[in-house]
């Protein structure tokens, strides 16, 4: 007999316990919906913890306006209270205005505590393996874990799997990658300890031509060194096999620790298990190659060593569900406003070449921010499902900004609130009253760029 520690039916079922799924489940429960969050790992956090996607970038526009608040900011505040984050710091690379370091182990605990306080149920070590859908509605999801195979029913579902596993199985249309169906590369991230950051900073100041042009060189004496992009000459001299142009790393959370974001695995499909297996093996080989490179070539790393490697390879892009509006690159770069805005972001378009070296970066006009419309989290052909995280309805170009963690947190809060509202009103996803949704989000501290009265 299978033993259950949760109910068999809920108002809202959230699949995926990453940054988007966490805020979605917390928000759904806080808005009165009985809620279940299902996560395949034995911990929460998704790419932020399993793949070491660190730090969070960015809560601000390029001009310094904070455009993401709400549940995402609450997480940062709670981490700060227990010493798990210094809060928002300046990005010393200058690519974004700010970045937000955090301790992943504390994030796992903070997220779980918020879910418990909200009243949401959580089921870890559990994968969704099937979806039953009829008449454009999901009837149930089939789960697998150590207890066996179980079926859970929800009035509404939120796909926060990152890969649109639920939406695609439920019959929602989707697309993947660029015009050639090629996706951004995967990266195996890792930390190194024993780094002398004073030596790193000194080398930067003495060799400015070897670093990213937007680096805040003239402010390094007053700001903590948070990020480094460069060492171009040393990278070229080493002639490694990895298709990158230089080094990228971020400091912390330890005082002598950095997170290295350099490995690159291209030409593989993260939704294909065989390809994903190849990527894991290649990524870990690259990590060992990079550790030796840092020790041999980069000042300050002579005595450094690996302190942690991601539990899985980091995935930037897979399926994108086609919703009632497909957010595009022009919307992003023009800083477009939408009447059904449910989240905002100031992160630029940041596309890692799917086929080799190079990153395409395009910045938002006048250092502003763009709106993410509600219609982009509403899939076509499934009426009781919402999207949260990197699988929302965008083009390949726009996804290169909406995929960033703070954006996903904001989207998750909106999806959870909308799902609870839909349940209470007994309406389909596209019929959720936008003004009421916006009013609730603003009441929860979300930043929509609207005057409070305009959402009432």
XYZ file of C-alpha atoms in Angstrom:
456
model
C 0.000 0.000 0.000
C 1.398 3.405 -1.021
C 1.545 5.841 1.876
C 0.688 9.467 1.063
C 1.794 12.456 3.124
C -0.222 14.869 1.011
C -3.728 15.191 -0.364
C -4.768 13.729 -3.693
C -6.367 16.967 -4.907
C -5.451 20.637 -4.588
C -6.556 23.994 -5.888
C -3.103 24.626 -7.370
C -0.352 22.152 -8.216
C 3.078 23.651 -8.972
C 5.541 21.432 -10.817
C 9.158 22.442 -10.218
C 10.758 23.862 -7.065
C 13.206 26.324 -8.605
C 13.087 30.102 -8.087
C 9.891 30.460 -10.160
C 8.164 27.467 -8.587
C 8.986 28.616 -5.052
C 7.451 32.063 -5.468
C 4.520 30.595 -7.415
C 3.636 28.118 -4.668
C 4.127 30.646 -1.863
C 1.938 33.190 -3.642
C -0.813 30.703 -4.512
C -1.006 29.542 -0.903
C -0.891 33.065 0.512
C -3.811 33.933 -1.757
C -5.946 31.226 -0.215
C -5.427 28.271 -2.559
C -4.614 24.805 -1.271
C -1.243 24.271 -2.936
C 1.213 21.478 -3.635
C 4.784 22.033 -4.839
C 6.498 19.057 -6.483
C 10.299 18.976 -6.879
C 12.513 16.217 -8.307
C 15.576 16.947 -6.139
C 15.812 16.527 -2.374
C 16.118 20.299 -1.997
C 14.646 23.466 -3.454
C 16.233 26.163 -5.582
C 16.483 24.642 -9.056
C 19.284 26.101 -11.151
C 20.251 28.440 -8.276
C 21.230 25.504 -6.078
C 21.521 22.372 -8.236
C 23.519 24.096 -10.974
C 25.150 26.898 -8.916
C 23.665 29.713 -10.996
C 25.150 32.556 -8.954
C 24.757 35.445 -8.233
C 21.197 36.624 -8.980
C 21.198 39.209 -11.781
C 19.514 41.663 -11.711
C 16.833 43.355 -9.618
C 17.583 46.749 -11.214
C 17.578 48.609 -14.483
C 20.851 49.957 -15.872
C 20.050 53.354 -14.325
C 19.727 51.836 -10.862
C 15.939 51.692 -10.522
C 14.805 48.575 -8.675
C 12.236 46.978 -10.975
C 11.848 43.600 -9.229
C 10.550 43.542 -5.659
C 7.761 41.532 -4.042
C 8.441 37.911 -3.114
C 11.875 38.026 -4.757
C 12.950 40.912 -2.530
C 11.441 39.179 0.494
C 13.746 36.222 -0.148
C 16.754 38.559 -0.268
C 15.611 40.302 2.935
C 15.272 36.992 4.765
C 18.689 35.878 3.585
C 20.196 39.166 4.776
C 18.622 38.729 8.199
C 20.525 35.468 8.716
C 23.757 36.516 7.018
C 23.048 34.626 3.812
C 23.348 37.611 1.470
C 24.863 41.101 1.545
C 21.922 42.325 -0.521
C 22.218 44.066 -3.857
C 25.780 45.100 -4.782
C 27.201 46.869 -7.806
C 28.258 44.614 -10.653
C 31.950 45.513 -11.030
C 31.983 44.098 -14.576
C 29.457 46.803 -15.431
C 27.284 44.459 -17.502
C 24.328 45.110 -15.190
C 23.796 47.703 -12.482
C 23.611 45.222 -9.646
C 24.001 41.605 -8.700
C 22.890 39.792 -5.570
C 25.203 37.223 -3.944
C 23.562 34.588 -1.758
C 24.458 31.450 0.154
C 22.763 28.505 -1.611
C 22.394 26.377 1.513
C 20.627 29.201 3.327
C 18.440 29.818 0.285
C 17.279 26.188 0.390
C 16.195 26.617 4.014
C 14.633 30.065 3.592
C 12.579 28.858 0.626
C 11.297 25.840 2.552
C 10.418 27.993 5.551
C 8.430 30.408 3.372
C 6.494 27.516 1.862
C 5.738 26.046 5.288
C 4.577 29.433 6.596
C 2.315 29.911 3.569
C 0.585 26.582 4.193
C 1.707 24.987 0.926
C 2.524 21.281 0.881
C 5.913 20.261 -0.538
C 6.838 16.915 -2.057
C 10.556 16.420 -2.737
C 12.338 13.559 -4.519
C 9.346 13.440 -6.860
C 9.084 13.673 -10.650
C 6.024 14.320 -12.808
C 6.047 11.544 -15.396
C 2.706 11.948 -17.159
C -0.186 14.321 -17.703
C -3.816 13.482 -18.368
C -5.601 16.185 -20.358
C -9.060 16.392 -21.894
C -10.976 19.214 -23.593
C -8.001 21.594 -23.195
C -7.846 21.014 -19.437
C -5.338 19.066 -17.382
C -7.208 16.470 -15.352
C -4.276 15.129 -13.340
C -0.526 14.633 -13.212
C 1.170 11.327 -12.489
C 4.059 11.465 -10.028
C 6.823 8.984 -9.318
C 8.913 8.750 -6.160
C 10.130 6.229 -3.586
C 6.531 5.637 -2.513
C 5.604 4.514 -5.992
C 3.372 6.013 -8.658
C 0.728 8.504 -7.536
C -1.876 10.678 -9.210
C -2.583 14.235 -8.085
C -5.427 16.400 -9.299
C -5.511 20.178 -9.347
C -7.992 22.801 -10.399
C -5.032 24.758 -11.763
C -1.458 23.847 -12.590
C 1.735 25.869 -12.904
C 4.568 24.602 -15.080
C 7.776 25.728 -13.370
C 9.852 22.808 -14.650
C 12.090 25.097 -16.724
C 11.736 22.748 -19.681
C 7.946 23.046 -20.127
C 7.597 19.334 -19.379
C 3.988 19.690 -18.197
C 2.811 22.143 -20.848
C 4.255 20.087 -23.703
C 2.703 16.849 -22.403
C -0.639 18.586 -21.937
C -0.762 19.583 -25.609
C 0.338 23.206 -25.467
C 2.283 24.250 -28.590
C 5.965 25.050 -28.103
C 9.181 25.813 -29.931
C 12.847 25.527 -29.101
C 16.055 27.398 -29.849
C 16.833 29.786 -32.669
C 15.751 29.544 -36.307
C 17.891 26.398 -36.628
C 16.431 24.969 -33.369
C 19.832 25.329 -31.694
C 19.784 26.347 -28.032
C 22.226 28.344 -25.938
C 25.095 26.222 -24.562
C 25.094 24.526 -21.197
C 27.648 25.354 -18.501
C 28.998 23.294 -15.606
C 29.606 25.866 -12.891
C 31.970 25.375 -9.982
C 33.489 27.193 -7.025
C 37.136 27.603 -6.101
C 38.419 28.493 -2.629
C 41.777 29.846 -1.537
C 41.617 32.769 -3.998
C 43.568 35.949 -3.198
C 41.180 38.603 -4.458
C 43.605 41.418 -3.672
C 45.981 39.965 -6.283
C 43.130 39.660 -8.786
C 42.135 43.294 -8.275
C 45.731 44.508 -8.578
C 46.181 42.675 -11.894
C 42.936 44.183 -13.226
C 44.078 47.711 -12.394
C 47.456 47.134 -14.045
C 46.097 45.458 -17.209
C 42.843 47.230 -18.027
C 43.036 46.318 -21.709
C 42.620 42.631 -20.785
C 39.161 43.093 -19.275
C 35.571 43.820 -20.310
C 35.279 47.415 -21.429
C 32.426 48.315 -19.061
C 34.392 47.199 -15.978
C 34.177 49.809 -13.196
C 37.956 50.316 -13.116
C 37.833 53.739 -11.485
C 35.633 52.498 -8.645
C 37.435 49.295 -7.691
C 39.159 51.038 -4.784
C 35.817 51.876 -3.156
C 33.599 48.953 -4.229
C 33.870 45.290 -3.252
C 35.061 43.222 -6.213
C 31.935 41.247 -7.131
C 32.603 40.072 -10.668
C 35.406 39.745 -13.230
C 35.275 39.329 -17.004
C 38.524 39.228 -18.923
C 42.067 37.899 -18.664
C 41.717 37.724 -22.457
C 45.446 37.552 -23.197
C 46.082 34.821 -20.629
C 43.105 32.818 -21.909
C 44.365 33.014 -25.489
C 47.861 32.017 -24.403
C 46.554 28.894 -22.650
C 44.793 27.693 -25.827
C 42.164 25.634 -24.049
C 39.600 23.479 -25.849
C 36.628 25.387 -24.410
C 34.945 27.780 -26.907
C 35.113 30.965 -24.851
C 37.035 34.230 -25.244
C 38.046 34.765 -21.651
C 37.348 34.239 -17.976
C 34.131 35.029 -16.089
C 33.769 34.592 -12.343
C 31.867 36.045 -9.401
C 33.123 36.410 -5.843
C 31.662 34.625 -2.820
C 29.895 33.486 -0.852
C 33.136 32.774 1.059
C 35.663 35.597 1.454
C 38.291 33.645 -0.545
C 35.825 31.917 -2.876
C 34.646 32.503 -6.444
C 32.021 30.975 -8.735
C 33.463 30.194 -12.174
C 31.164 30.522 -15.194
C 33.433 29.529 -18.085
C 32.735 25.987 -19.242
C 30.666 25.701 -22.416
C 28.985 22.619 -23.894
C 27.418 23.257 -27.289
C 25.436 21.369 -29.899
C 23.384 19.247 -27.492
C 19.667 19.222 -26.634
C 18.977 19.457 -22.868
C 15.544 17.838 -23.359
C 17.196 14.695 -24.751
C 18.421 12.358 -21.995
C 21.307 10.998 -24.068
C 22.483 14.509 -24.958
C 22.130 15.634 -21.360
C 24.259 12.703 -20.235
C 26.973 13.672 -22.732
C 26.804 17.254 -21.476
C 27.284 16.205 -17.849
C 30.394 14.203 -18.706
C 31.882 16.900 -20.932
C 31.107 19.623 -18.419
C 32.946 17.845 -15.609
C 35.977 17.243 -17.803
C 36.038 20.957 -18.568
C 35.904 21.779 -14.853
C 39.134 19.878 -14.203
C 40.782 21.504 -17.217
C 39.730 24.917 -15.945
C 40.953 24.332 -12.408
C 44.436 23.661 -13.736
C 44.252 26.685 -16.022
C 43.329 29.019 -13.159
C 46.120 27.696 -10.963
C 48.721 27.971 -13.741
C 47.713 31.276 -15.353
C 45.493 33.553 -13.238
C 47.132 35.718 -10.538
C 45.620 35.033 -7.118
C 44.653 31.442 -7.937
C 48.065 29.804 -7.405
C 46.904 27.959 -4.257
C 43.201 27.785 -5.117
C 41.250 24.554 -5.525
C 37.739 23.375 -6.352
C 35.363 23.641 -3.409
C 32.089 22.696 -5.125
C 30.777 21.589 -8.530
C 27.153 21.797 -9.611
C 24.951 18.776 -8.937
C 23.945 19.096 -12.558
C 25.019 21.092 -15.588
C 23.435 24.511 -15.953
C 20.797 24.799 -18.683
C 20.012 28.159 -20.264
C 17.375 27.295 -22.817
C 15.013 24.502 -23.817
C 11.331 24.587 -24.783
C 9.419 27.865 -24.959
C 5.653 27.493 -24.823
C 3.629 29.525 -27.330
C 1.226 31.658 -25.360
C -1.370 34.286 -26.133
C 1.477 36.765 -26.652
C 5.040 35.963 -27.686
C 7.390 38.520 -26.120
C 10.084 39.483 -28.640
C 13.469 41.163 -28.693
C 12.099 44.493 -29.908
C 9.715 44.584 -26.944
C 12.696 44.119 -24.644
C 15.101 46.602 -26.228
C 12.416 49.278 -26.618
C 11.435 48.920 -22.973
C 7.855 48.262 -24.055
C 4.979 48.723 -21.628
C 1.933 46.408 -21.693
C -1.485 47.007 -20.144
C -1.418 43.460 -18.728
C 2.029 43.770 -17.144
C 2.636 41.244 -14.344
C 6.427 41.575 -13.956
C 9.300 43.741 -15.161
C 13.011 43.237 -15.864
C 16.036 45.389 -16.593
C 18.375 42.601 -17.698
C 19.751 42.970 -21.254
C 19.485 40.406 -24.033
C 22.389 38.049 -23.357
C 22.734 35.242 -25.927
C 25.574 32.755 -25.624
C 26.411 31.479 -29.109
C 24.694 28.079 -29.568
C 27.483 26.894 -31.890
C 30.797 28.131 -30.495
C 32.513 31.237 -29.201
C 30.847 34.571 -28.630
C 28.104 36.310 -26.671
C 25.594 38.700 -28.216
C 24.641 41.457 -25.788
C 22.023 44.098 -26.532
C 20.980 46.660 -23.946
C 17.566 48.169 -23.194
C 16.973 51.655 -24.556
C 17.938 54.470 -22.173
C 18.895 52.002 -19.458
C 15.259 51.220 -18.795
C 13.186 48.100 -18.201
C 10.558 46.168 -20.124
C 7.224 44.651 -19.146
C 6.371 40.951 -19.143
C 2.673 40.677 -20.070
C 0.244 38.258 -18.464
C -0.582 36.807 -21.876
C 2.994 35.485 -22.087
C 2.424 33.154 -19.135
C -0.878 31.855 -20.543
C -0.328 28.909 -22.906
C -2.471 28.246 -25.914
C -4.756 25.188 -25.897
C -4.647 24.485 -22.147
C -7.062 26.532 -20.059
C -6.080 25.602 -16.488
C -2.319 25.951 -16.804
C 0.054 28.889 -16.271
C 3.761 29.158 -17.003
C 6.542 30.314 -14.706
C 10.269 30.595 -15.338
C 12.315 30.288 -18.490
C 9.633 28.369 -20.455
C 7.224 31.314 -20.836
C 6.093 32.563 -24.242
C 9.013 34.457 -25.810
C 11.236 34.403 -28.842
C 14.770 32.995 -28.656
C 16.063 36.563 -28.240
C 13.673 37.646 -25.489
C 14.194 34.407 -23.585
C 17.826 35.447 -23.212
C 16.664 37.986 -20.622
C 13.477 36.512 -19.125
C 15.457 33.368 -18.164
C 17.417 35.240 -15.470
C 16.557 34.285 -11.888
C 15.056 37.542 -10.505
C 12.781 37.730 -13.567
C 11.718 34.114 -12.978
C 10.970 34.880 -9.324
C 8.735 37.804 -10.325
C 6.974 35.725 -12.980
C 6.414 32.945 -10.431
C 4.768 35.319 -7.986
C 2.407 36.496 -10.723
C 1.585 32.944 -11.850
C 0.809 31.766 -8.330
C -1.366 34.767 -7.588
C -3.203 34.410 -10.901
C -3.817 30.687 -10.377
C -5.328 31.282 -6.937
C -7.481 34.065 -8.368
C -8.678 31.853 -11.219
C -9.654 29.119 -8.759
C -11.603 31.542 -6.569
C -13.449 32.970 -9.596
C -13.841 29.587 -11.323
C -12.499 30.991 -14.605
C -9.981 29.925 -17.235
C -6.425 31.250 -17.383
C -7.063 33.831 -20.116
C -10.151 35.162 -18.288
C -8.353 36.192 -15.087
C -9.238 39.884 -14.523
C -5.998 41.752 -15.113
C -6.728 44.788 -12.954
C -7.613 42.589 -9.992
C -4.445 40.530 -10.521
C -2.303 43.659 -10.757
C -3.907 45.089 -7.622
C -3.086 41.924 -5.702
C 0.515 41.880 -6.963
C 1.054 45.512 -6.009
C -0.462 44.762 -2.612
C 2.147 42.003 -2.255
C 4.963 44.461 -2.921
C 5.543 43.628 -6.594
C 6.895 46.423 -8.798
C 4.820 46.784 -11.965
C 5.677 50.393 -12.823
C 2.020 51.353 -12.324
C 0.483 53.914 -10.071
C -1.398 51.991 -7.397
C -4.728 53.499 -8.379
C -4.284 52.484 -12.041
C -4.490 48.828 -11.063
C -7.694 49.269 -9.052
